[in-house]
Coordinates of C-alpha atoms in Angstrom, one line a residue:
M11 CA 0.0 0.0 0.0
A12 CA 2.8 2.4 0.8
F13 CA 4.2 1.6 -2.6
Y14 CA 1.0 2.5 -4.5
N15 CA 0.7 5.8 -2.5
Q16 CA 4.2 6.8 -3.4
M17 CA 3.5 6.0 -7.1
G18 CA 0.4 8.2 -7.1
Q19 CA 2.2 11.1 -5.6
S20 CA 5.0 10.8 -8.1
H21 CA 2.6 10.7 -11.1
G22 CA 0.7 13.7 -9.7
T23 CA 4.0 15.6 -9.5
A24 CA 5.0 14.5 -13.0
F25 CA 1.8 15.9 -14.6
G26 CA 2.2 19.3 -12.8
A27 CA -0.8 19.1 -10.5
H28 CA 0.3 20.9 -7.4
P29 CA -1.6 19.6 -4.4
H30 CA -2.5 23.2 -3.3
A31 CA -3.1 24.7 -6.8
P32 CA -6.6 26.3 -7.4
M33 CA -8.9 24.7 -9.9
S34 CA -9.7 26.6 -13.2
S35 CA -13.4 27.3 -14.1
G36 CA -13.2 24.8 -16.9
G37 CA -12.0 22.0 -14.6
A38 CA -13.5 20.1 -11.8
N39 CA -15.1 22.0 -9.0
P40 CA -14.8 20.9 -5.4
S41 CA -17.8 18.6 -5.7
G42 CA -16.2 16.7 -8.5
E43 CA -18.3 18.2 -11.4
Y44 CA -16.8 19.9 -14.5
S45 CA -18.1 23.3 -15.8
S46 CA -17.6 24.8 -19.2
Q47 CA -18.3 28.5 -18.2
T48 CA -15.6 31.0 -18.3
P49 CA -15.3 33.9 -15.9
Q50 CA -16.5 37.3 -17.2
A51 CA -14.6 40.4 -16.5
A52 CA -16.3 42.8 -14.1
Q53 CA -17.4 46.0 -15.9
P54 CA -16.5 49.3 -14.2
Q55 CA -19.5 51.0 -12.7
G56 CA -20.4 54.5 -13.9
A57 CA -19.1 54.1 -17.4
P58 CA -22.3 55.5 -19.2
A59 CA -22.4 58.5 -16.9
Q60 CA -18.8 59.3 -17.7
Q61 CA -19.5 59.1 -21.4
G62 CA -22.4 61.5 -21.1
Q63 CA -20.3 63.9 -19.1
G64 CA -17.5 63.6 -21.7
L65 CA -20.0 64.8 -24.4
F66 CA -20.6 68.1 -22.7
Q67 CA -16.9 68.4 -21.6
D68 CA -15.6 68.0 -25.1
P69 CA -14.2 71.4 -26.3
Q70 CA -15.1 70.7 -30.0
M71 CA -18.7 69.9 -29.2
M72 CA -19.0 73.0 -27.0
Q73 CA -17.5 75.1 -29.9
L74 CA -20.0 73.7 -32.4
G75 CA -22.9 74.5 -30.1
A76 CA -21.7 78.0 -29.6
K77 CA -21.3 78.5 -33.4
A78 CA -24.8 77.2 -34.1
T79 CA -26.3 79.6 -31.4
E80 CA -24.4 82.5 -32.9
Q81 CA -25.7 81.8 -36.4
L82 CA -29.3 81.6 -35.2
W83 CA -28.9 84.9 -33.4
N84 CA -27.4 86.5 -36.5
L85 CA -30.3 85.1 -38.6
H86 CA -32.8 86.7 -36.1
R87 CA -31.0 90.1 -36.4
G88 CA -31.0 89.9 -40.2
S89 CA -27.2 89.6 -40.6
F90 CA -27.0 85.9 -41.6
S91 CA -24.7 86.2 -44.6
P92 CA -25.6 83.0 -46.5
V93 CA -29.3 83.9 -46.5
N94 CA -28.6 87.5 -47.4
S95 CA -26.3 86.5 -50.3
V96 CA -29.1 84.3 -51.8
M97 CA -32.0 86.5 -51.0
P98 CA -30.8 90.1 -50.4
G99 CA -34.2 91.6 -49.7
L100 CA -35.1 89.0 -47.0
S101 CA -33.6 90.9 -44.2
S102 CA -35.3 94.2 -45.0
F103 CA -38.7 92.5 -45.6
Y104 CA -38.3 90.7 -42.2
H105 CA -37.7 94.0 -40.4
S106 CA -40.7 95.6 -42.2
L107 CA -42.9 92.8 -41.0
Q108 CA -41.7 93.3 -37.5
Y109 CA -43.0 96.9 -37.6
Y110 CA -46.5 95.8 -38.6
F111 CA -46.7 93.1 -35.9
S112 CA -45.4 95.4 -33.1
V113 CA -48.7 95.5 -31.3
N114 CA -50.0 95.0 -27.7
N115 CA -53.3 94.4 -26.1
S116 CA -54.0 98.1 -25.6
Y117 CA -53.5 98.9 -29.3
V118 CA -55.7 96.0 -30.4
V119 CA -58.6 97.1 -28.2
R120 CA -58.3 100.7 -29.2
K121 CA -58.1 99.8 -32.9
L122 CA -61.1 97.6 -32.7
I123 CA -63.1 100.3 -31.1
V124 CA -62.1 102.7 -33.9
L125 CA -63.2 100.1 -36.5
L126 CA -66.6 99.8 -34.7
F127 CA -67.2 103.5 -34.1
P128 CA -65.0 105.5 -36.5
F129 CA -67.4 108.4 -36.5
R130 CA -66.3 109.4 -33.0
K131 CA -62.7 109.7 -33.8
K132 CA -61.3 113.2 -34.4
R133 CA -57.6 112.8 -35.1
W134 CA -56.4 110.5 -37.9
A135 CA -52.8 111.7 -38.6
R136 CA -50.0 109.3 -37.8
E137 CA -47.4 110.1 -35.2
G138 CA -43.8 110.5 -36.4
V139 CA -40.6 109.6 -34.6
S140 CA -37.7 111.8 -33.6
D141 CA -35.0 109.3 -32.8
G142 CA -32.9 110.3 -35.8
D143 CA -33.5 107.1 -37.8
V144 CA -34.5 108.0 -41.3
A145 CA -35.9 104.5 -42.0
K146 CA -38.3 104.9 -39.0
K147 CA -40.6 107.6 -40.3
Y148 CA -43.6 106.8 -38.2
A149 CA -44.2 105.4 -34.7
R150 CA -45.0 101.7 -34.2
P151 CA -48.6 100.5 -33.9
M152 CA -48.2 100.0 -30.1
E153 CA -47.3 103.6 -29.8
D154 CA -49.9 105.0 -32.3
E155 CA -53.4 103.7 -32.8
N156 CA -53.5 105.4 -36.3
A157 CA -50.6 103.2 -37.6
P158 CA -51.6 100.2 -39.8
D159 CA -50.8 96.7 -38.6
L160 CA -51.1 93.2 -40.0
Y161 CA -51.9 91.4 -36.8
I162 CA -55.6 92.4 -36.7
P163 CA -56.2 91.6 -40.4
L164 CA -54.6 88.2 -40.1
M165 CA -56.5 87.2 -37.0
A166 CA -59.7 88.6 -38.4
L167 CA -59.2 86.6 -41.6
V168 CA -58.7 83.3 -39.7
T169 CA -61.7 84.1 -37.5
F170 CA -63.9 84.9 -40.4
V171 CA -63.1 81.6 -42.1
L172 CA -63.8 79.6 -38.9
V173 CA -67.0 81.5 -38.0
T174 CA -68.3 81.0 -41.6
G175 CA -67.7 77.3 -41.3
F176 CA -69.5 77.2 -37.9
L177 CA -72.4 79.1 -39.5
K178 CA -72.6 76.5 -42.3
G179 CA -72.5 73.8 -39.6
T180 CA -75.4 75.2 -37.7
A181 CA -77.4 75.2 -40.9
G182 CA -76.5 71.6 -41.7
K183 CA -74.6 72.6 -44.8
F184 CA -71.0 72.2 -43.7
S185 CA -68.4 70.4 -45.7
P186 CA -64.6 70.5 -45.7
D187 CA -64.8 72.4 -49.0
V188 CA -66.5 75.4 -47.3
L189 CA -63.3 76.6 -45.6
Q190 CA -61.3 76.2 -48.8
R191 CA -63.9 78.2 -50.8
V192 CA -63.9 81.0 -48.2
M193 CA -60.1 81.2 -48.2
T194 CA -60.0 81.2 -52.0
S195 CA -62.7 83.9 -52.3
C196 CA -60.8 86.1 -49.8
A197 CA -57.5 85.6 -51.7
V198 CA -59.1 86.4 -55.1
A199 CA -60.8 89.5 -53.6
D200 CA -57.6 90.8 -52.1
A201 CA -55.7 90.1 -55.3
L202 CA -58.2 91.9 -57.5
L203 CA -58.4 94.8 -55.1
M204 CA -54.6 95.1 -55.0
V205 CA -54.4 95.1 -58.8
V206 CA -57.1 97.8 -59.2
M207 CA -55.6 100.0 -56.5
Y208 CA -52.0 99.7 -57.7
G209 CA -53.2 100.4 -61.3
V210 CA -55.0 103.5 -60.2
L211 CA -52.1 104.7 -58.1
F212 CA -49.6 104.0 -60.9
F213 CA -51.5 105.9 -63.6
T214 CA -52.1 108.9 -61.3
Q215 CA -48.5 108.9 -60.1
L216 CA -49.5 108.5 -56.5
S217 CA -47.9 106.1 -54.0
V218 CA -48.8 104.1 -50.9
P219 CA -46.4 101.6 -49.2
S220 CA -47.4 98.0 -50.2
L221 CA -47.8 96.7 -46.7
D222 CA -49.7 99.7 -45.6
L223 CA -52.1 99.2 -48.4
Y224 CA -52.6 95.5 -47.6
A225 CA -53.1 96.3 -43.9
Y226 CA -55.8 98.8 -44.7
M227 CA -57.5 96.3 -47.0
G228 CA -57.4 93.6 -44.3
Y229 CA -59.5 95.5 -41.8
K230 CA -62.6 94.6 -43.7
Y231 CA -62.3 91.0 -42.3
F232 CA -63.0 92.4 -38.8
S233 CA -66.2 93.9 -40.2
L234 CA -67.1 90.6 -41.8
C235 CA -66.6 88.8 -38.4
V236 CA -69.0 91.2 -36.7
I237 CA -71.6 90.7 -39.5
T238 CA -71.3 86.9 -39.4
I239 CA -71.6 86.7 -35.6
A240 CA -74.6 89.1 -35.7
S241 CA -76.3 86.8 -38.1
L242 CA -75.7 83.9 -35.7
V243 CA -77.2 85.7 -32.8
F244 CA -79.9 87.9 -34.3
G245 CA -80.8 86.0 -37.5
S246 CA -81.3 87.5 -41.0
M247 CA -82.6 90.8 -39.6
G248 CA -79.4 91.3 -37.6
F249 CA -77.3 90.3 -40.6
Y250 CA -78.7 93.1 -42.8
L251 CA -78.7 95.7 -40.1
F252 CA -75.1 95.1 -39.2
L253 CA -74.2 94.8 -42.8
M254 CA -75.4 98.3 -43.6
Y255 CA -73.8 99.8 -40.5
M256 CA -70.4 98.1 -40.9
A257 CA -70.3 99.0 -44.6
G258 CA -70.7 102.6 -43.7
A259 CA -68.2 102.4 -40.8
L260 CA -65.7 100.7 -43.0
G261 CA -66.1 103.2 -45.8
Y262 CA -65.7 106.1 -43.4
F263 CA -62.6 104.5 -41.8
S264 CA -61.1 103.8 -45.2
L265 CA -61.7 107.3 -46.4
K266 CA -59.9 108.8 -43.4
T267 CA -57.0 106.4 -43.4
F268 CA -56.4 106.5 -47.2
A269 CA -56.4 110.3 -47.0
Q270 CA -53.4 110.0 -44.6
A271 CA -51.7 107.2 -46.5
V272 CA -51.8 108.4 -50.1
S273 CA -48.9 110.8 -50.6
T274 CA -49.1 113.6 -53.2
P275 CA -45.9 114.2 -55.2
P276 CA -45.2 117.7 -56.6
G277 CA -47.1 118.4 -59.8
V278 CA -50.1 116.2 -59.1
D279 CA -53.5 117.8 -59.1
P280 CA -55.0 117.6 -55.5
S281 CA -58.5 117.0 -57.0
Q282 CA -57.1 113.9 -58.7
R283 CA -55.8 112.7 -55.4
S284 CA -59.2 113.2 -53.7
L285 CA -60.9 111.1 -56.4
V286 CA -58.3 108.3 -55.9
V287 CA -58.9 108.4 -52.1
L288 CA -62.6 108.3 -52.6
G289 CA -62.4 105.4 -55.0
C290 CA -60.2 103.3 -52.7
A291 CA -62.6 104.1 -49.8
V292 CA -65.6 102.9 -51.9
L293 CA -63.9 99.7 -53.0
Q294 CA -63.5 98.5 -49.4
P295 CA -67.1 98.2 -48.4
L296 CA -68.0 96.8 -51.9
S297 CA -65.5 94.0 -51.5
M298 CA -66.8 93.4 -48.0
L299 CA -70.4 93.1 -49.3
W300 CA -69.2 90.7 -52.0
L301 CA -67.5 88.4 -49.5
G302 CA -70.2 88.7 -46.8
G303 CA -73.2 88.2 -49.0
G304 CA -72.2 84.9 -50.6
W305 CA -72.4 82.8 -47.5

């Protein structure tokens, strides 16, 4: 027996199995079973958080973000060079639109009161500015209620289209084509009115700023909103009563505003200018009657 024990120890030493060496994961475990699993390396904790922090700490990424912000700010200020090189007039047109949308709640309320009751107003002249800027000839709408704006015409147009659709719905005649027809009719009416007015102003050598002219034409949509809501509340009798009153109010308002807007160059007969102002004032309620009577 002692001989066999000595032979087993000598063979174990020959094959390199140290009596105290630890077993590998692919070998036999202490219970005598073999396993084929290999140990996995432990992943360091907090690696994703460190990657996210590295994105914001990267100087190149921070520089790219700063450049993008600067370009957006330059575009807002109208000095974005790629856009100006392709469309040179975009910056000036953008600043012109800013003037016509410089309104506040006080201006909107006062302007709507003037549109409803223009016969009570005494002063129609626009206020000038004295800040030394030649481009800013007149005060902004929020500073002068006689200044034209595009906010009220735009909101009145959208409201008129929606109220007309609601009116058709109450009568059981609504369809998705109603809104499209109303928008098309308004666009055609404005286009024809602009062509006629520009033609008259061109042949008489008179001038009105384009956005001023479109703003003055757009105030008829507020009158149309009043007439349409009156027809919903008071029926057909209210419709015709408000139609006559708002036509007269819009004509008087247009007469006073066009008298201030149409400039007379030297050498033009003042009586000719008066006829042009009267014609423009008459076209406004006529276009309103055409748009309001067809629904």
